[in-house]
Short mmCIF file of C-alpha atoms and ligand atoms in Angstrom, two decimals:
data_model
loop_
_atom_site.label_atom_id
_atom_site.label_comp_id
_atom_site.label_asym_id
_atom_site.label_seq_id
_atom_site.Cartn_x
_atom_site.Cartn_y
_atom_site.Cartn_z
CA MET A 1 -15.01 -8.73 26.76
CA ASN A 2 -12.63 -11.14 25.00
CA ILE A 3 -14.42 -12.45 21.94
CA THR A 4 -13.52 -15.06 19.33
CA VAL A 5 -15.46 -15.11 16.07
CA ILE A 6 -15.12 -18.30 14.02
CA GLY A 7 -15.65 -17.79 10.29
CA THR A 8 -14.69 -14.62 8.41
CA GLY A 9 -17.52 -14.57 5.88
CA TYR A 10 -19.96 -11.67 5.75
CA VAL A 11 -21.52 -12.26 9.15
CA GLY A 12 -18.34 -13.22 11.02
CA LEU A 13 -16.10 -10.52 9.65
CA VAL A 14 -18.59 -7.67 10.01
CA SER A 15 -19.56 -8.80 13.53
CA GLY A 16 -15.93 -9.12 14.62
CA VAL A 17 -15.03 -5.71 13.26
CA CYS A 18 -18.06 -4.11 14.92
CA TYR A 19 -17.45 -5.72 18.34
CA ALA A 20 -13.88 -4.37 18.13
CA ARG A 21 -15.36 -0.97 17.30
CA LEU A 22 -17.28 -1.18 20.59
CA GLY A 23 -13.94 -1.60 22.37
CA HIS A 24 -13.89 -5.38 22.86
CA GLN A 25 -10.86 -7.56 22.25
CA VAL A 26 -11.73 -9.59 19.17
CA ILE A 27 -9.97 -12.51 17.47
CA CYS A 28 -11.37 -13.58 14.09
CA VAL A 29 -10.55 -17.16 13.12
CA ASP A 30 -10.69 -18.80 9.72
CA LYS A 31 -9.39 -22.09 8.37
CA GLU A 32 -8.18 -20.52 5.12
CA PRO A 33 -4.60 -19.29 5.58
CA GLY A 34 -4.85 -17.17 2.42
CA LYS A 35 -7.82 -15.26 3.79
CA ILE A 36 -6.14 -14.67 7.14
CA ALA A 37 -2.95 -13.49 5.43
CA LEU A 38 -5.00 -11.04 3.36
CA LEU A 39 -6.82 -9.74 6.45
CA ASN A 40 -3.56 -9.38 8.38
CA ALA A 41 -2.12 -7.41 5.45
CA GLY A 42 -5.04 -4.95 5.65
CA GLY A 43 -7.08 -6.49 2.82
CA ILE A 44 -10.75 -7.48 2.91
CA PRO A 45 -11.97 -10.57 1.03
CA ILE A 46 -15.45 -9.08 0.33
CA TYR A 47 -16.67 -5.75 -0.97
CA GLU A 48 -18.58 -3.96 1.77
CA PRO A 49 -18.65 -0.17 2.10
CA GLY A 50 -16.80 1.03 5.24
CA LEU A 51 -15.57 -2.41 6.33
CA LYS A 52 -11.94 -1.98 5.34
CA GLU A 53 -11.59 1.32 7.21
CA LEU A 54 -13.25 -0.04 10.35
CA ALA A 55 -11.11 -3.21 10.28
CA GLU A 56 -7.99 -1.10 9.91
CA ALA A 57 -8.99 1.10 12.85
CA GLY A 58 -9.61 -2.03 14.96
CA ARG A 59 -6.21 -3.49 14.09
CA GLU A 60 -4.41 -0.21 14.75
CA ALA A 61 -6.12 0.13 18.14
CA GLY A 62 -4.92 -3.40 18.99
CA LYS A 63 -8.54 -4.56 19.40
CA LEU A 64 -8.80 -6.83 16.36
CA SER A 65 -6.63 -9.69 15.15
CA PHE A 66 -6.93 -12.50 12.62
CA THR A 67 -5.63 -16.04 12.97
CA THR A 68 -6.00 -19.63 11.83
CA ASN A 69 -5.23 -20.82 15.36
CA LEU A 70 -8.70 -21.65 16.71
CA GLN A 71 -7.39 -23.39 19.80
CA ASP A 72 -5.39 -20.44 21.05
CA ALA A 73 -8.22 -17.97 20.24
CA VAL A 74 -10.78 -20.03 22.18
CA LYS A 75 -8.51 -20.28 25.21
CA ARG A 76 -8.14 -16.49 25.27
CA SER A 77 -11.87 -15.72 24.99
CA GLU A 78 -14.90 -15.95 27.23
CA PHE A 79 -17.37 -15.44 24.40
CA ILE A 80 -17.18 -17.60 21.25
CA ILE A 81 -19.28 -16.82 18.18
CA LEU A 82 -19.83 -19.44 15.49
CA ALA A 83 -20.36 -17.66 12.18
CA VAL A 84 -19.33 -20.28 9.63
CA GLY A 85 -21.31 -20.93 6.44
CA THR A 86 -24.43 -23.10 6.33
CA PRO A 87 -24.85 -23.47 2.55
CA SER A 88 -27.80 -25.29 0.98
CA LEU A 89 -27.64 -29.04 0.36
CA PRO A 90 -29.25 -30.25 -2.89
CA SER A 91 -32.42 -30.96 -0.84
CA GLY A 92 -32.64 -27.30 0.19
CA ALA A 93 -31.74 -28.13 3.81
CA ALA A 94 -28.86 -26.27 5.44
CA ASN A 95 -25.52 -28.07 5.42
CA LEU A 96 -24.42 -28.17 9.05
CA ALA A 97 -21.12 -29.97 8.49
CA TYR A 98 -18.97 -26.84 8.87
CA ILE A 99 -20.66 -25.56 11.99
CA GLU A 100 -20.55 -28.98 13.62
CA GLN A 101 -16.86 -29.23 12.84
CA ALA A 102 -16.27 -25.77 14.33
CA ALA A 103 -18.23 -26.71 17.48
CA MET A 104 -16.15 -29.85 17.94
CA GLU A 105 -12.93 -27.86 17.55
CA VAL A 106 -14.17 -25.34 20.13
CA ALA A 107 -14.99 -28.22 22.49
CA ALA A 108 -11.50 -29.63 22.12
CA ALA A 109 -9.94 -26.24 22.92
CA MET A 110 -12.10 -25.26 25.93
CA ASP A 111 -10.23 -24.80 29.19
CA GLY A 112 -12.92 -23.15 31.32
CA TYR A 113 -16.41 -21.57 31.17
CA LYS A 114 -17.43 -20.19 27.73
CA MET A 115 -20.50 -18.61 26.26
CA ILE A 116 -20.96 -20.12 22.78
CA ALA A 117 -23.27 -18.24 20.43
CA VAL A 118 -24.41 -19.23 16.95
CA LYS A 119 -24.77 -16.34 14.53
CA SER A 120 -24.97 -18.55 11.42
CA THR A 121 -28.55 -19.16 10.26
CA VAL A 122 -29.33 -22.67 11.46
CA PRO A 123 -32.48 -24.82 11.58
CA VAL A 124 -34.49 -24.94 14.76
CA GLY A 125 -32.85 -27.35 17.19
CA THR A 126 -29.31 -26.88 15.87
CA ASN A 127 -28.06 -25.04 18.94
CA GLU A 128 -29.20 -27.95 21.08
CA ARG A 129 -27.52 -30.42 18.75
CA LEU A 130 -24.27 -28.44 18.86
CA ALA A 131 -24.47 -28.23 22.66
CA GLU A 132 -24.74 -32.02 22.81
CA LEU A 133 -21.74 -32.37 20.50
CA ILE A 134 -19.69 -30.04 22.70
CA ARG A 135 -20.82 -31.79 25.88
CA SER A 136 -19.79 -35.13 24.44
CA ARG A 137 -16.28 -33.80 23.80
CA SER A 138 -15.60 -31.55 26.76
CA ASP A 139 -16.42 -31.52 30.45
CA GLN A 140 -15.90 -27.76 30.70
CA PRO A 141 -18.93 -25.59 31.59
CA PHE A 142 -20.55 -23.52 28.84
CA ASP A 143 -23.81 -21.81 27.86
CA SER A 144 -25.37 -21.99 24.39
CA ILE A 145 -26.88 -18.90 22.84
CA SER A 146 -28.70 -18.31 19.58
CA LEU A 147 -27.76 -14.83 18.36
CA PRO A 148 -29.26 -14.43 14.88
CA GLU A 149 -27.83 -11.82 12.55
CA PHE A 150 -29.98 -9.53 10.41
CA LEU A 151 -27.36 -7.51 8.50
CA ARG A 152 -27.80 -6.78 4.81
CA GLU A 153 -24.94 -6.79 2.34
CA GLY A 154 -24.08 -3.29 1.21
CA SER A 155 -25.22 -1.76 4.52
CA ALA A 156 -23.77 -4.37 6.86
CA ILE A 157 -21.87 -1.97 9.14
CA GLN A 158 -24.85 0.35 9.52
CA ASP A 159 -27.17 -2.61 10.20
CA THR A 160 -24.81 -4.04 12.81
CA LEU A 161 -24.05 -0.81 14.65
CA TYR A 162 -27.64 0.50 14.48
CA PRO A 163 -29.84 -2.63 14.52
CA ASP A 164 -33.64 -2.55 14.74
CA ARG A 165 -33.39 -5.20 17.43
CA ILE A 166 -31.06 -7.78 18.93
CA VAL A 167 -32.46 -11.28 19.41
CA ILE A 168 -30.89 -13.38 22.16
CA GLY A 169 -32.01 -16.97 22.61
CA ALA A 170 -30.66 -18.49 25.81
CA ASP A 171 -31.60 -20.91 28.59
CA SER A 172 -29.13 -19.41 31.02
CA LYS A 173 -29.98 -16.12 32.73
CA HIS A 174 -26.28 -15.48 33.31
CA ALA A 175 -25.48 -15.71 29.58
CA ALA A 176 -28.57 -13.72 28.56
CA ASP A 177 -27.68 -10.92 31.00
CA LYS A 178 -24.08 -10.82 29.78
CA LEU A 179 -25.18 -10.56 26.14
CA VAL A 180 -27.77 -7.89 26.91
CA GLU A 181 -24.98 -5.89 28.53
CA LEU A 182 -22.65 -6.52 25.55
CA HIS A 183 -25.21 -5.24 23.04
CA ARG A 184 -26.64 -2.36 25.08
CA PRO A 185 -24.51 0.29 23.29
CA LEU A 186 -26.20 -0.75 20.02
CA THR A 187 -29.88 -0.64 20.97
CA GLU A 188 -32.28 -0.77 23.88
CA HIS A 189 -34.50 -3.05 21.83
CA MET A 190 -33.38 -6.45 23.03
CA ILE A 191 -35.52 -9.57 22.65
CA VAL A 192 -34.52 -12.28 25.11
CA THR A 193 -36.23 -15.55 24.38
CA ASP A 194 -35.73 -19.30 24.30
CA ILE A 195 -33.21 -20.80 21.90
CA ARG A 196 -35.66 -22.45 19.47
CA SER A 197 -37.74 -19.28 19.12
CA ALA A 198 -34.62 -17.22 18.40
CA GLU A 199 -33.60 -19.68 15.68
CA MET A 200 -37.09 -19.46 14.19
CA ILE A 201 -37.19 -15.62 14.35
CA LYS A 202 -34.35 -15.48 11.82
CA TYR A 203 -35.99 -17.82 9.31
CA ALA A 204 -39.44 -16.31 9.77
CA SER A 205 -38.07 -12.78 9.25
CA ASN A 206 -36.27 -13.64 6.03
CA ALA A 207 -39.22 -15.69 4.75
CA PHE A 208 -41.60 -12.82 5.47
CA LEU A 209 -39.42 -10.27 3.66
CA ALA A 210 -39.14 -12.66 0.69
CA THR A 211 -42.94 -12.98 0.78
CA LYS A 212 -43.35 -9.20 0.61
CA ILE A 213 -41.11 -9.12 -2.47
CA SER A 214 -42.92 -11.93 -4.30
CA PHE A 215 -46.26 -10.39 -3.34
CA ILE A 216 -45.40 -7.00 -4.81
CA ASN A 217 -43.92 -8.66 -7.90
CA GLU A 218 -47.20 -10.46 -8.52
CA ILE A 219 -49.10 -7.22 -7.95
CA ALA A 220 -46.73 -5.63 -10.51
CA ASN A 221 -47.52 -8.36 -13.02
CA ILE A 222 -51.23 -7.71 -12.55
CA CYS A 223 -50.65 -3.94 -12.77
CA GLU A 224 -49.15 -4.50 -16.22
CA LYS A 225 -52.37 -6.17 -17.32
CA VAL A 226 -54.81 -3.69 -15.77
CA GLY A 227 -52.87 -0.49 -16.48
CA ALA A 228 -52.03 0.46 -12.87
CA ASP A 229 -48.61 1.64 -11.62
CA VAL A 230 -47.03 -0.66 -9.02
CA THR A 231 -44.85 2.08 -7.53
CA GLU A 232 -48.01 4.10 -6.77
CA VAL A 233 -49.69 0.98 -5.43
CA ALA A 234 -46.69 0.11 -3.20
CA TYR A 235 -46.59 3.68 -1.90
CA GLY A 236 -50.30 3.61 -1.13
CA MET A 237 -49.99 0.26 0.63
CA GLY A 238 -46.84 1.19 2.53
CA CYS A 239 -48.43 4.26 4.11
CA ASP A 240 -50.52 1.85 6.17
CA SER A 241 -48.30 1.35 9.22
CA ARG A 242 -49.59 -2.22 9.53
CA ILE A 243 -48.02 -2.99 6.15
CA GLY A 244 -44.92 -0.76 6.08
CA SER A 245 -43.23 0.60 2.99
CA SER A 246 -40.02 -1.46 2.93
CA PHE A 247 -39.44 -4.50 0.74
CA LEU A 248 -42.23 -3.51 -1.62
CA LYS A 249 -40.00 -2.64 -4.56
CA ALA A 250 -41.08 -4.63 -7.58
CA GLY A 251 -38.35 -5.92 -9.86
CA ILE A 252 -36.87 -9.15 -11.16
CA GLY A 253 -36.99 -10.89 -7.78
CA TYR A 254 -34.66 -11.46 -4.90
CA GLY A 255 -31.26 -13.17 -4.96
CA GLY A 256 -28.26 -13.22 -2.67
CA SER A 257 -26.85 -15.55 -0.08
CA CYS A 258 -29.78 -15.45 2.35
CA PHE A 259 -33.32 -15.29 0.97
CA PRO A 260 -33.01 -18.14 -1.56
CA LYS A 261 -31.16 -20.36 0.93
CA ASP A 262 -33.27 -19.54 3.97
CA THR A 263 -36.64 -19.91 2.22
CA SER A 264 -35.61 -23.35 0.91
CA ALA A 265 -34.34 -24.32 4.35
CA LEU A 266 -37.57 -23.25 6.06
CA ILE A 267 -39.66 -25.24 3.58
CA GLN A 268 -37.43 -28.20 4.45
CA ILE A 269 -37.64 -27.56 8.22
CA ALA A 270 -41.45 -27.53 7.95
CA GLY A 271 -41.37 -30.67 5.78
CA ASN A 272 -39.29 -32.46 8.39
CA VAL A 273 -42.16 -32.07 10.85
CA ASP A 274 -44.78 -33.06 8.24
CA TYR A 275 -45.93 -29.52 7.48
CA GLU A 276 -46.20 -28.32 3.93
CA PHE A 277 -45.40 -24.60 3.87
CA LYS A 278 -47.55 -23.88 0.80
CA LEU A 279 -47.31 -20.11 1.00
CA LEU A 280 -43.52 -20.12 1.09
CA ARG A 281 -43.33 -22.64 -1.76
CA SER A 282 -45.32 -20.18 -3.89
CA VAL A 283 -43.08 -17.30 -2.83
CA VAL A 284 -40.05 -19.23 -4.12
CA GLU A 285 -41.82 -20.24 -7.33
CA VAL A 286 -42.96 -16.67 -8.06
CA ASN A 287 -39.45 -15.42 -7.41
CA GLN A 288 -37.88 -17.96 -9.73
CA ASP A 289 -40.26 -17.03 -12.54
CA GLN A 290 -40.14 -13.25 -12.10
CA ARG A 291 -36.67 -12.93 -13.63
CA PHE A 292 -37.92 -14.52 -16.86
CA ASN A 293 -40.25 -11.53 -17.42
CA ILE A 294 -37.14 -9.90 -18.88
CA ILE A 295 -36.90 -12.68 -21.46
CA ARG A 296 -40.66 -12.60 -22.15
CA LYS A 297 -40.51 -8.85 -22.77
CA LEU A 298 -37.52 -9.21 -25.09
CA LYS A 299 -39.29 -11.95 -27.02
CA MET A 300 -42.44 -9.86 -27.34
CA ILE A 301 -40.42 -6.95 -28.73
CA PHE A 302 -38.41 -9.07 -31.17
CA GLY A 303 -41.34 -11.20 -32.33
CA GLY A 304 -40.10 -14.30 -30.50
CA GLU A 305 -36.66 -14.46 -32.15
CA LEU A 306 -33.64 -13.55 -30.04
CA ALA A 307 -30.88 -15.43 -31.89
CA GLY A 308 -28.31 -13.15 -33.51
CA LYS A 309 -29.29 -10.13 -31.42
CA ARG A 310 -26.77 -8.14 -29.42
CA ILE A 311 -28.19 -7.49 -25.97
CA ALA A 312 -26.52 -5.37 -23.33
CA VAL A 313 -26.85 -6.17 -19.63
CA TRP A 314 -26.24 -3.52 -16.98
CA GLY A 315 -25.76 -5.04 -13.54
CA LEU A 316 -24.73 -8.55 -12.48
CA ALA A 317 -24.75 -8.36 -8.66
CA PHE A 318 -27.92 -9.53 -6.88
CA LYS A 319 -28.35 -5.96 -5.64
CA PRO A 320 -26.29 -2.75 -5.74
CA ASN A 321 -23.31 -1.93 -3.49
CA THR A 322 -22.11 -5.50 -3.32
CA ASP A 323 -19.93 -7.73 -5.49
CA ASP A 324 -22.00 -10.75 -4.46
CA VAL A 325 -23.60 -12.60 -7.36
CA ARG A 326 -24.88 -15.64 -5.47
CA ASP A 327 -28.33 -16.54 -6.81
CA SER A 328 -28.38 -13.29 -8.75
CA PRO A 329 -31.28 -13.23 -11.24
CA ALA A 330 -28.71 -12.07 -13.82
CA LEU A 331 -27.22 -15.59 -13.84
CA ASP A 332 -30.39 -17.21 -15.20
CA ILE A 333 -31.15 -14.35 -17.56
CA ILE A 334 -27.70 -14.26 -19.16
CA GLN A 335 -27.52 -18.06 -19.28
CA TYR A 336 -30.83 -18.13 -21.16
CA LEU A 337 -29.76 -15.41 -23.60
CA ALA A 338 -26.41 -17.05 -24.33
CA ASP A 339 -28.10 -20.45 -24.75
CA ASN A 340 -30.42 -18.90 -27.33
CA GLY A 341 -27.82 -17.44 -29.64
CA VAL A 342 -27.72 -13.91 -28.23
CA GLN A 343 -24.47 -12.01 -28.01
CA VAL A 344 -24.51 -10.54 -24.48
CA THR A 345 -22.43 -7.48 -23.64
CA ALA A 346 -22.27 -7.34 -19.86
CA TYR A 347 -21.15 -4.71 -17.39
CA ASP A 348 -21.20 -4.34 -13.60
CA PRO A 349 -19.20 -1.76 -11.64
CA ILE A 350 -17.61 -4.42 -9.39
CA ALA A 351 -19.28 -7.82 -9.59
CA ALA A 352 -18.00 -9.03 -13.00
CA PRO A 353 -15.04 -11.08 -11.63
CA ASN A 354 -17.34 -12.99 -9.24
CA PHE A 355 -19.94 -13.44 -11.97
CA LYS A 356 -17.34 -14.78 -14.39
CA SER A 357 -16.30 -17.38 -11.83
CA LEU A 358 -19.86 -18.76 -11.96
CA LEU A 359 -20.76 -18.15 -15.60
CA ASN A 360 -18.19 -17.46 -18.27
CA ARG A 361 -18.89 -18.84 -21.70
CA GLU A 362 -19.02 -18.15 -25.38
CA GLY A 363 -21.59 -15.51 -26.23
CA ILE A 364 -20.76 -13.16 -23.33
CA VAL A 365 -18.53 -10.12 -23.87
CA TRP A 366 -17.32 -8.48 -20.63
CA CYS A 367 -17.28 -4.70 -20.84
CA GLY A 368 -15.32 -2.19 -18.76
CA ASP A 369 -18.02 0.46 -18.58
CA ALA A 370 -21.73 1.01 -19.12
CA ALA A 371 -21.31 2.84 -22.44
CA SER A 372 -19.19 0.10 -24.04
CA ALA A 373 -21.76 -2.51 -23.07
CA ALA A 374 -24.57 -0.47 -24.63
CA LYS A 375 -22.71 0.33 -27.85
CA ASP A 376 -24.47 -1.08 -30.94
CA ALA A 377 -26.84 -3.15 -28.79
CA ASP A 378 -30.27 -4.13 -30.10
CA ALA A 379 -31.64 -3.81 -26.58
CA LEU A 380 -30.42 -3.07 -23.07
CA CYS A 381 -31.56 -4.83 -19.89
CA LEU A 382 -30.96 -3.15 -16.55
CA LEU A 383 -30.76 -5.90 -13.90
CA THR A 384 -29.15 -4.22 -10.86
CA GLU A 385 -29.99 -0.69 -9.75
CA TRP A 386 -26.44 0.69 -9.39
CA GLU A 387 -26.53 4.46 -8.96
CA GLU A 388 -24.46 5.13 -12.09
CA PHE A 389 -27.16 3.57 -14.28
CA GLY A 390 -29.90 5.86 -13.00
CA SER A 391 -27.82 8.94 -13.78
CA PHE A 392 -26.82 7.80 -17.29
CA ASP A 393 -27.90 10.31 -19.97
CA LEU A 394 -30.59 8.48 -21.93
CA ALA A 395 -30.16 10.70 -25.00
CA LEU A 396 -26.52 9.60 -25.14
CA LEU A 397 -27.59 6.01 -24.52
CA GLN A 398 -29.93 6.19 -27.48
CA ARG A 399 -27.12 7.42 -29.73
CA LEU A 400 -24.86 4.59 -28.59
CA MET A 401 -27.34 1.80 -29.19
CA LYS A 402 -28.33 0.25 -32.50
CA ARG A 403 -31.98 0.32 -31.44
CA PRO A 404 -33.43 2.28 -28.54
CA ILE A 405 -34.93 -0.57 -26.56
CA LEU A 406 -34.63 -0.48 -22.77
CA ILE A 407 -35.90 -3.13 -20.37
CA ASP A 408 -35.61 -1.73 -16.87
CA GLY A 409 -35.81 -4.67 -14.46
CA ARG A 410 -35.54 -2.46 -11.36
CA ASN A 411 -37.80 0.51 -12.18
CA VAL A 412 -34.84 2.89 -12.08
CA PHE A 413 -36.02 5.36 -14.73
CA LYS A 414 -38.89 7.81 -14.42
CA GLU A 415 -40.97 9.55 -17.05
CA GLU A 416 -38.78 12.67 -17.03
CA HIS A 417 -35.70 10.62 -17.91
CA LEU A 418 -37.41 9.31 -21.02
CA LEU A 419 -38.74 12.64 -22.28
CA GLY A 420 -37.18 13.62 -25.60
CA THR A 421 -35.96 10.11 -26.34
CA ASP A 422 -37.47 7.47 -28.61
CA PHE A 423 -36.92 4.56 -26.26
CA VAL A 424 -39.19 1.59 -26.40
CA TYR A 425 -39.21 1.25 -22.64
CA TYR A 426 -40.49 -1.53 -20.42
CA SER A 427 -40.19 -1.56 -16.67
CA VAL A 428 -41.91 -3.69 -14.03
CA GLY A 429 -45.57 -3.03 -13.32
CA ARG A 430 -45.66 0.49 -14.80
CA PRO A 431 -47.42 0.07 -18.17
CA SER A 432 -48.12 3.79 -18.55
CA LEU A 433 -44.36 4.34 -18.97
CA ASN A 434 -44.16 1.93 -21.87
CA GLN A 435 -43.04 4.71 -24.14
CA GLY A 436 -43.01 3.82 -27.78
CA VAL A 437 -45.51 1.05 -27.18
CA LYS A 438 -48.36 3.10 -25.72
CA GLU A 439 -50.80 1.38 -28.02
CA GLN A 440 -50.11 -1.72 -25.94
CA MET A 441 -51.70 -0.20 -22.83
CA PRO A 442 -54.24 -2.84 -21.86
CA VAL A 443 -57.84 -2.51 -22.91
CA LEU A 444 -59.84 -3.89 -20.03
CA GLN A 445 -62.64 -6.37 -20.67
CA PHE A 446 -65.38 -6.72 -18.10
CA HIS A 447 -67.12 -10.04 -17.85
CA SER A 448 -70.46 -10.22 -16.13
C1 UDX B 1 -31.14 -10.20 3.62
C2 UDX B 1 -31.91 -9.65 4.85
O1 UDX B 1 -32.43 -8.36 4.55
C3 UDX B 1 -31.00 -9.59 6.07
O2 UDX B 1 -31.75 -9.19 7.21
C4 UDX B 1 -30.42 -10.98 6.30
O3 UDX B 1 -29.56 -10.99 7.41
C5 UDX B 1 -29.68 -11.48 5.07
O4 UDX B 1 -30.59 -11.47 3.94
P1 UDX B 1 -29.39 -9.24 1.83
O5 UDX B 1 -29.52 -10.56 1.16
O6 UDX B 1 -28.03 -8.69 2.06
O7 UDX B 1 -30.10 -9.27 3.28
O8 UDX B 1 -30.16 -8.16 0.94
P2 UDX B 1 -31.56 -7.40 0.95
O9 UDX B 1 -31.30 -5.96 0.94
O10 UDX B 1 -32.47 -7.91 1.98
O11 UDX B 1 -32.10 -7.80 -0.51
C6 UDX B 1 -32.31 -9.16 -0.87
C7 UDX B 1 -32.84 -9.25 -2.29
O12 UDX B 1 -34.16 -8.76 -2.35
C8 UDX B 1 -32.05 -8.45 -3.33
O13 UDX B 1 -31.91 -9.24 -4.50
C9 UDX B 1 -32.92 -7.24 -3.61
O14 UDX B 1 -32.75 -6.75 -4.92
C10 UDX B 1 -34.32 -7.84 -3.42
N1 UDX B 1 -35.32 -6.84 -3.03
C11 UDX B 1 -35.25 -6.23 -1.81
C12 UDX B 1 -36.38 -6.56 -3.89
O15 UDX B 1 -36.47 -7.11 -5.00
N2 UDX B 1 -37.33 -5.66 -3.50
C13 UDX B 1 -37.29 -5.04 -2.29
O16 UDX B 1 -38.20 -4.23 -1.99
C14 UDX B 1 -36.22 -5.33 -1.42
#
């Protein structure tokens, strides 16, 4: 099939590359000439394992090309995918200006029947609104499809080529059948539904995963007070197939380009129809507060006074294997530390340049490796679970630091790592590992 993908962000680029991998003829379109020049020169504007190699293979096979010429690409394709950004407005609602603009440009370029699918995450009803826009600008026939995307950064290729399911929202049987056929090599698990339900499936899925994370983080906070271990609790819960084990890793909360944006948008979508989504509001609130547990623990250790301390931070990305720092909990944590007179020594294997573009100020020293960041630090906070941190020799770490204080925001270290060291160690929801502060294991009071 001849496919045009509009927007070369995470979703658009990965989708385009993967459709080319399936043997389709794919044109990826973006407005930014610099981005297209980079892609045509074999570069990739984002860090995503395996993407560069797959894009190169697609280009070499003549299946994948990049252009700024939307009009020409649309004319040459039967299937058009809109994958442009829908960032949050200050209200939390999704900004649809870019996708509406793209739809209007598609309408102006259409010269025959097209299937037009939206892969961007858009509020319920958006596909219908875009269809109206297109209809008002073109008399060519077309079918609208909602084709939500569930890929995760860091495993985007794997998620796209081996999805759990494909959701196709369409009113037209012809378009639905064509898309089922297109995706059949990826999975047999195809959900064909109406357009509004498909749009809602995406938001509901992300909101539910975010809920699981905030739920386990609150359980972790209670575990700290009652002396239970959240990793044991999550394991015990996850063995129940009705619950499932994924997304039950306690930590400093979720970040990234999707969960924060999509939870806010769903609260707003509900609000627009006079429904207060109380549960999701709490999920967001819990998530926003969870990151500050790092600060609370530091304050407890240092008797409330952080000014003048040198505190190392390992990990800036919102999760490992990505250079994405959007809504990363590290942003708020480092901002707070720097605002309160702390000298922060920060290191991330790849995300530092992106982080610096959002937060670069006095009080932050950027380090080239994990050891330099830790050197002479009064405490170290691990905020992203990059593999290299988990394999760092803690005896060496102790020698490097001024004081052996380790706040593990992602529960990376286990008891055996800590053996033989003098670390004052705090993780999330595992009070029995609070080595060096064992006397602080909670004494439970029972009230009748
Ligand atoms: C998410 C969805 O998983 C994906 O389906 C959707 O298309 C886009 O949004 P992504 O943001 O790339 O993907 O990352 P994900 O792996 O889902 O992690 C999101 C955040 O949740 C990260 O900050 C991660 O650290 C956190 N997380 C995840 C937890 O804190 N605990 C968990 O158990 C899982």
